[in-house]
Coordinates of C-alpha atoms in Angstrom, one line a residue:
X1035 CA 64.0 124.1 -109.7
X1036 CA 62.8 122.3 -106.5
X1037 CA 59.4 120.9 -107.0
X1038 CA 57.5 121.2 -103.7
X1039 CA 54.1 119.5 -103.6
X1040 CA 51.6 121.0 -101.2
X1041 CA 48.8 118.8 -100.2
X1042 CA 45.5 120.3 -98.8
X1043 CA 42.3 118.5 -97.8
X1044 CA 40.3 120.9 -95.9
X1045 CA 39.3 124.7 -95.9
X1046 CA 40.9 125.5 -92.5
X1047 CA 44.3 124.0 -93.6
X1048 CA 44.2 125.8 -97.0
X1049 CA 43.6 129.1 -95.1
X1050 CA 46.7 128.3 -93.1
X1051 CA 48.8 127.4 -96.0
X1052 CA 47.9 130.3 -98.2
X1053 CA 50.9 132.6 -97.3
X1054 CA 53.3 129.7 -97.8
X1055 CA 51.8 128.8 -101.2
X1056 CA 52.1 132.4 -102.3
X1057 CA 55.7 132.4 -101.2
X1058 CA 56.5 129.4 -103.1
X1059 CA 55.0 130.8 -106.3
X1060 CA 57.0 134.0 -105.9
X1061 CA 60.3 132.1 -105.4
X1062 CA 62.3 131.5 -108.6
X1063 CA 64.1 128.6 -107.0
X1064 CA 60.9 126.7 -106.4
X1065 CA 58.0 125.2 -108.2
X1066 CA 54.7 124.8 -106.7
X1067 CA 52.6 121.6 -107.1
X1068 CA 49.2 121.8 -105.5
X1069 CA 47.3 118.6 -104.8
X1070 CA 43.8 119.0 -103.6
X1071 CA 41.7 116.3 -101.9
X1072 CA 39.3 115.9 -99.0
X1073 CA 36.4 118.2 -98.4
X1074 CA 37.6 120.7 -101.1
X1075 CA 36.0 118.5 -103.7
X1076 CA 32.7 117.7 -101.9
X1077 CA 29.5 119.6 -102.6
X1078 CA 28.3 119.2 -98.9
X1079 CA 31.3 121.2 -97.9
X1080 CA 30.9 124.0 -100.4
X1081 CA 33.3 122.8 -103.1
X1082 CA 35.8 125.3 -101.8
X1083 CA 38.5 124.3 -104.3
X1084 CA 37.0 127.1 -106.1
X1085 CA 38.4 129.6 -103.7
X1086 CA 41.9 128.5 -104.8
X1087 CA 41.1 129.5 -108.4
X1088 CA 39.8 132.8 -107.3
X1089 CA 43.0 133.3 -105.5
X1090 CA 44.8 132.7 -108.8
X1091 CA 46.4 129.4 -107.8
X1092 CA 46.7 126.5 -110.3
X1093 CA 45.6 123.1 -109.0
X1094 CA 47.8 120.4 -110.4
X1095 CA 46.0 117.4 -109.2
X1096 CA 42.7 116.5 -107.5
X1097 CA 42.1 113.3 -105.6
X1098 CA 38.5 112.4 -104.7
X1099 CA 37.8 110.5 -101.6
X1100 CA 34.1 109.9 -101.5
X1101 CA 33.2 111.4 -98.1
X1102 CA 29.5 110.4 -98.3
X1103 CA 29.8 108.4 -95.1
X1104 CA 31.3 109.8 -91.9
X1105 CA 31.2 106.4 -90.1
X1106 CA 34.5 104.8 -88.9
X1107 CA 34.1 102.3 -91.8
X1108 CA 33.2 105.1 -94.3
X1109 CA 36.3 107.2 -93.3
X1110 CA 38.6 104.0 -93.6
X1111 CA 37.3 103.5 -97.0
X1112 CA 37.8 107.1 -98.1
X1113 CA 41.3 106.9 -96.8
X1114 CA 41.9 103.8 -99.0
X1115 CA 40.6 105.6 -102.0
X1116 CA 42.8 108.6 -101.3
X1117 CA 45.8 106.4 -101.1
X1118 CA 45.2 104.9 -104.5
X1119 CA 44.6 108.3 -106.0
X1120 CA 47.4 110.1 -104.3
X1121 CA 50.1 107.6 -105.1
X1122 CA 49.2 107.9 -108.8
X1123 CA 49.4 111.8 -108.5
X1124 CA 52.8 111.5 -106.9
X1125 CA 53.9 109.2 -109.8
X1126 CA 52.8 111.8 -112.3
X1127 CA 54.1 115.0 -110.5
X1128 CA 57.4 113.4 -109.3
X1129 CA 57.9 116.0 -106.6
X1130 CA 61.1 116.6 -104.8
X1131 CA 59.4 117.1 -101.4
X1132 CA 55.9 116.9 -100.0
X1133 CA 54.6 119.8 -97.7
X1134 CA 52.0 118.7 -95.3
X1135 CA 50.3 120.7 -92.4
X1136 CA 48.6 119.3 -89.4
X1137 CA 47.1 116.0 -88.2
X1138 CA 43.9 115.0 -90.2
X1139 CA 43.5 111.6 -91.6
X1140 CA 43.7 113.0 -95.2
X1141 CA 47.1 114.3 -94.4
X1142 CA 48.1 111.1 -92.7
X1143 CA 47.3 109.1 -95.8
X1144 CA 49.3 111.6 -98.0
X1145 CA 52.3 111.0 -95.6
X1146 CA 52.0 107.3 -95.8
X1147 CA 52.0 107.4 -99.7
X1148 CA 55.1 109.7 -99.7
X1149 CA 57.0 107.4 -97.4
X1150 CA 56.3 104.4 -99.6
X1151 CA 57.2 106.4 -102.7
X1152 CA 60.4 107.6 -101.0
X1153 CA 59.6 111.3 -101.3
X1154 CA 60.9 113.4 -98.3
X1155 CA 58.1 115.2 -96.2
X1156 CA 58.2 118.6 -94.6
X1157 CA 55.6 118.7 -91.8
X1158 CA 54.1 121.9 -90.3
X1159 CA 52.4 122.1 -86.9
X1160 CA 54.0 118.9 -85.4
X1161 CA 54.5 118.3 -81.8
X1162 CA 51.1 119.7 -80.7
X1163 CA 48.7 117.9 -78.4
X1164 CA 44.9 117.4 -78.9
X1165 CA 44.0 114.7 -76.5
X1166 CA 40.3 114.6 -77.2
X1167 CA 40.7 113.5 -80.8
X1168 CA 42.3 110.7 -82.8
X1169 CA 44.2 113.5 -84.7
X1170 CA 46.7 113.4 -81.9
X1171 CA 48.2 110.0 -82.8
X1172 CA 48.1 110.8 -86.5
X1173 CA 50.0 114.0 -86.0
X1174 CA 52.8 112.2 -84.1
X1175 CA 52.7 109.5 -86.9
X1176 CA 53.2 112.1 -89.5
X1177 CA 56.1 113.5 -87.5
X1178 CA 57.8 110.1 -87.6
X1179 CA 57.3 109.9 -91.2
X1180 CA 58.7 113.4 -91.9
X1181 CA 62.2 114.7 -92.7
X1182 CA 62.0 118.3 -91.9
X1183 CA 59.7 119.8 -89.0
X1184 CA 58.3 123.1 -88.6
X1185 CA 56.6 123.8 -85.2
X1186 CA 54.4 126.6 -84.2
X1187 CA 56.0 127.2 -80.7
X1188 CA 59.3 126.5 -79.0
X1189 CA 57.6 123.9 -76.7
X1190 CA 56.3 121.9 -79.6
X1191 CA 59.8 121.9 -81.0
X1192 CA 61.1 120.1 -77.9
X1193 CA 58.2 117.6 -78.2
X1194 CA 59.2 116.7 -81.8
X1195 CA 62.8 116.2 -80.6
X1196 CA 61.5 114.0 -77.7
X1197 CA 59.9 111.8 -80.3
X1198 CA 63.4 111.0 -81.7
X1199 CA 63.9 113.5 -84.4
X1200 CA 67.2 115.1 -85.1
X1201 CA 67.3 118.7 -83.5
X1202 CA 69.0 119.9 -86.6
X1203 CA 65.9 119.3 -88.6
X1204 CA 63.3 120.7 -86.2
X1205 CA 62.6 124.4 -86.3
X1206 CA 60.4 126.8 -84.4
X1207 CA 58.9 129.1 -87.0
X1208 CA 55.5 130.3 -85.5
X1209 CA 52.1 129.7 -87.0
X1210 CA 51.3 130.3 -90.6
X1211 CA 47.8 131.4 -89.7
X1212 CA 49.2 134.4 -87.7
X1213 CA 51.4 135.4 -90.6
X1214 CA 48.3 135.3 -93.0
X1215 CA 46.3 137.6 -90.7
X1216 CA 48.9 140.3 -90.7
X1217 CA 48.8 140.5 -94.5
X1218 CA 45.0 140.1 -95.1
X1219 CA 42.5 142.7 -96.0
X1220 CA 39.4 141.7 -94.3
X1221 CA 35.8 142.2 -95.5
X1222 CA 33.7 144.9 -93.7
X1223 CA 30.4 144.0 -92.0
X1224 CA 28.5 145.3 -95.0
X1225 CA 30.6 143.3 -97.4
X1226 CA 30.1 140.2 -95.4
X1227 CA 26.3 140.7 -95.3
X1228 CA 26.1 141.2 -99.1
X1229 CA 28.3 138.2 -99.7
X1230 CA 26.3 135.9 -97.5
X1231 CA 23.0 137.5 -98.2
X1232 CA 22.1 137.7 -94.6
X1233 CA 21.9 140.5 -91.9
X1234 CA 24.4 140.2 -89.1
X1235 CA 23.1 141.9 -85.9
X1236 CA 25.7 142.8 -83.3
X1237 CA 26.9 141.4 -81.0
X1238 CA 28.0 138.2 -82.9
X1239 CA 29.2 134.9 -81.8
X1240 CA 31.0 132.5 -84.3
X1241 CA 30.5 128.8 -83.6
X1242 CA 32.7 126.0 -85.0
X1243 CA 32.3 122.7 -83.4
X1244 CA 33.9 119.3 -84.4
X1245 CA 33.3 115.9 -82.9
X1246 CA 35.8 114.9 -80.2
X1247 CA 36.5 111.5 -81.8
X1248 CA 37.8 109.9 -78.7
X1249 CA 34.8 110.8 -76.5
X1250 CA 32.6 107.8 -75.5
X1251 CA 29.4 109.7 -76.2
X1252 CA 28.1 110.5 -79.7
X1253 CA 28.7 113.8 -81.5
X1254 CA 25.0 114.7 -80.9
X1255 CA 25.4 114.2 -77.2
X1256 CA 28.6 116.4 -77.3
X1257 CA 27.0 119.2 -79.3
X1258 CA 23.4 119.5 -77.6
X1259 CA 24.8 121.2 -74.3
X1260 CA 26.1 124.0 -76.5
X1261 CA 22.7 124.6 -78.2
X1262 CA 21.1 124.5 -74.8
X1263 CA 23.5 127.1 -73.5
X1264 CA 23.0 129.4 -76.4
X1265 CA 19.3 129.6 -75.4
X1266 CA 20.3 131.7 -72.4
X1267 CA 21.8 134.4 -74.6
X1268 CA 18.9 135.5 -76.9
X1269 CA 20.6 138.8 -77.6
X1270 CA 23.7 137.1 -79.1
X1271 CA 23.5 136.4 -82.9
X1272 CA 25.2 133.1 -83.6
X1273 CA 26.8 132.1 -86.9
X1274 CA 27.4 128.3 -87.2
X1275 CA 30.0 127.1 -89.6
X1276 CA 30.1 123.6 -90.9
X1277 CA 31.9 120.8 -89.0
X1278 CA 34.6 118.8 -90.5
X1279 CA 34.3 115.2 -92.0
X1280 CA 35.2 113.3 -88.8
X1281 CA 32.9 110.6 -87.5
X1282 CA 29.7 112.3 -86.4
X1283 CA 30.3 115.6 -88.4
X1284 CA 27.2 115.2 -90.5
X1285 CA 25.2 115.0 -87.2
X1286 CA 26.6 118.1 -85.8
X1287 CA 25.9 120.0 -89.1
X1288 CA 22.2 118.8 -89.1
X1289 CA 21.8 120.0 -85.6
X1290 CA 23.3 123.4 -86.2
X1291 CA 21.2 123.8 -89.3
X1292 CA 18.0 122.8 -87.5
X1293 CA 18.7 125.1 -84.7
X1294 CA 19.2 128.0 -87.0
X1295 CA 15.9 127.2 -88.8
X1296 CA 14.1 127.3 -85.5
X1297 CA 15.7 130.5 -84.4
X1298 CA 16.1 132.6 -87.6
X1299 CA 16.2 135.8 -85.5
X1300 CA 19.3 134.9 -83.6
X1301 CA 21.1 132.2 -85.6
X1302 CA 22.3 131.2 -89.1
X1303 CA 24.1 128.1 -90.4
X1304 CA 26.6 128.4 -93.2
X1305 CA 28.2 125.1 -94.4
X1306 CA 31.3 126.7 -95.7
X1307 CA 32.4 130.4 -95.2
X1308 CA 35.8 130.1 -97.0
X1309 CA 38.9 131.5 -95.5
X1310 CA 38.5 135.1 -96.0
X1311 CA 34.8 135.3 -94.8
X1312 CA 35.6 133.1 -92.0
X1313 CA 38.4 135.2 -90.6
X1314 CA 36.4 138.5 -91.4
X1315 CA 33.5 137.2 -89.4
X1316 CA 35.8 136.3 -86.6
X1317 CA 37.3 139.8 -86.4
X1318 CA 33.8 141.2 -86.0
X1319 CA 32.6 138.6 -83.4
X1320 CA 32.3 139.4 -79.7
X1321 CA 33.5 135.8 -79.1
X1322 CA 34.3 132.4 -80.7
X1323 CA 32.8 129.4 -79.3
X1324 CA 33.5 125.6 -80.0
X1325 CA 36.4 123.4 -80.1
X1326 CA 38.4 124.4 -83.3
X1327 CA 42.1 125.2 -83.3
X1328 CA 41.1 128.6 -84.9
X1329 CA 39.8 129.7 -81.6
X1330 CA 43.2 129.2 -80.2
X1331 CA 45.5 130.3 -83.0
X1332 CA 43.6 133.0 -85.0
X1333 CA 41.0 134.4 -82.5
X1334 CA 43.6 135.7 -80.0
X1335 CA 45.3 137.5 -82.7
X1336 CA 42.1 139.5 -83.3
X1337 CA 41.9 140.1 -79.6
X1338 CA 38.6 138.0 -79.7
X1339 CA 38.0 135.8 -76.6
X1340 CA 37.4 132.1 -77.1
X1341 CA 35.2 129.5 -75.2
X1342 CA 36.9 126.2 -75.8
X1343 CA 34.6 123.3 -75.1
X1344 CA 35.5 119.9 -73.9
X1345 CA 38.5 117.7 -74.6
X1346 CA 39.1 118.1 -78.2
X1347 CA 41.9 120.7 -77.8
X1348 CA 43.1 119.5 -74.5
X1349 CA 46.8 119.7 -74.2
X1350 CA 47.4 122.5 -76.7
X1351 CA 49.1 125.7 -75.6
X1352 CA 46.4 128.4 -75.2
X1353 CA 46.6 132.2 -74.8
X1354 CA 45.0 133.8 -71.8
X1355 CA 42.0 134.9 -73.8
X1356 CA 40.9 131.2 -74.3
X1357 CA 38.4 130.0 -71.6
X1358 CA 38.1 126.2 -71.2
X1359 CA 34.9 124.7 -70.1
X1360 CA 33.3 121.3 -69.8
X1361 CA 30.8 120.0 -72.4
X1362 CA 27.8 120.7 -70.1
X1363 CA 25.2 123.5 -70.7
X1364 CA 25.9 125.0 -67.3
X1365 CA 29.6 125.2 -67.8
X1366 CA 29.3 126.6 -71.3
X1367 CA 26.9 129.2 -70.0
X1368 CA 29.3 130.4 -67.5
X1369 CA 32.1 130.4 -69.9
X1370 CA 30.2 132.5 -72.5
X1371 CA 29.2 135.0 -69.8
X1372 CA 32.9 135.3 -68.8
X1373 CA 33.9 135.6 -72.4
X1374 CA 31.4 138.4 -73.1
X1375 CA 32.6 140.4 -70.0
X1376 CA 36.3 139.7 -70.7
X1377 CA 38.4 142.8 -70.9
X1378 CA 40.8 142.1 -73.8
X1379 CA 43.1 144.9 -73.0
X1380 CA 44.5 142.8 -70.3
X1381 CA 44.8 139.7 -72.4
X1382 CA 46.9 138.2 -75.4
X1383 CA 49.8 140.4 -74.7
X1384 CA 52.2 137.6 -75.6
X1385 CA 50.9 135.1 -78.3
X1386 CA 53.2 132.1 -78.3
X1387 CA 52.4 131.3 -81.9
X1388 CA 53.5 134.8 -83.2
X1389 CA 56.9 134.5 -84.8
X1390 CA 57.5 136.9 -87.7
X1391 CA 58.6 135.6 -91.2
X1392 CA 57.1 132.1 -90.9
X1393 CA 56.9 131.3 -94.6
X1394 CA 60.4 132.7 -95.3
X1395 CA 61.9 130.6 -92.5
X1396 CA 60.2 127.4 -93.8
X1397 CA 61.4 128.0 -97.4
X1398 CA 64.9 129.0 -96.3
X1399 CA 65.3 125.7 -94.4
X1400 CA 64.0 123.6 -97.2
X1401 CA 66.4 125.2 -99.8
X1402 CA 69.2 124.7 -97.5
X1403 CA 68.4 121.0 -97.0
X1404 CA 68.6 120.5 -100.8
X1405 CA 71.8 122.5 -101.1
X1406 CA 73.4 120.1 -98.6
X1407 CA 71.7 117.0 -100.0
X1408 CA 68.7 115.0 -98.5
X1409 CA 69.5 111.5 -97.2
X1410 CA 66.5 109.6 -96.2
X1411 CA 68.6 106.7 -94.8
X1412 CA 70.8 108.7 -92.3
X1413 CA 70.9 111.7 -90.1
X1414 CA 73.1 114.7 -91.0
X1415 CA 74.0 116.9 -88.0
X1416 CA 76.7 118.9 -89.8
X1417 CA 74.4 121.4 -91.5
X1418 CA 74.2 124.9 -90.1
X1419 CA 70.5 125.5 -89.8
X1420 CA 70.6 129.0 -88.2
X1421 CA 67.9 131.1 -89.6

């Protein structure tokens, strides 16, 4: 059996990986090894590793990172701790391949350890651009450390090849998040309200905002215009979800929580919804607001418009239902008004991230690579990679 070690460090990433994890578990030729790190193990982010256990998935290794500080120094220190822990986990698990998704520093650290340990990497969601965050260079760095590449669009496949990767090892397979949505039984509004123990008046807006780490202003200065803009829509009930563990993320969370306490009649803050509640809430929302990739990948699949703020997702391919705006209160207000009045019947007719059978294609390519033999020291163009 081929031992595939999936590394996950955040709730959003786990939600995307879920269909692939299930597919590995159901494949008799493969053995799943799940390594959990990052915010999954932090009380401030909801300890969402428990969601995996509820999903019936066995966690093979956990690697603590100590994310108490979200300063630049604190994050570098956390990466160092992860590198120590994850290299030990790789030594114990002895995986045949590491599966990584995305661009966050937790994943970059895991890729670095795999390269030093001479374990081949399969990377999902490479070739994308997010010019407003340091994730951009980390994503391309992971690409250069990886052996197999699975991109969410055909254009991103071209970019990975432009980075110097062999075309025979770069595959357009679509987005795992879209695949999961098609097989997911969502919670009803009543079930969500019972689960969260809150009322959810309609219309709803779902806000997920992460610091744009390359911006010269603080996370607070980035986030305040959104709060100011929301004051212009008293009839819109807003659910804030917790920011990630990037520099300034704690500040964003404190501001969102404070805003919800000041306006309980039209806002609530939830530090971690988990994947199912988050997607269920998105499906019920009139619009999604913020700068998360979920507003670009998942929201259009629900035919929910997105207000994408600032530079964090700049450069990413976006469906027509995604409305870009500057990080100013006036620009955000105008974009929210436009999204509320958007006729979704005329949008999202062609989602570039929708490619059926994503998990099946990924695992088929991985198994074919092992059948032919993986050579980390040379290219091998003779393999027939047709899916």
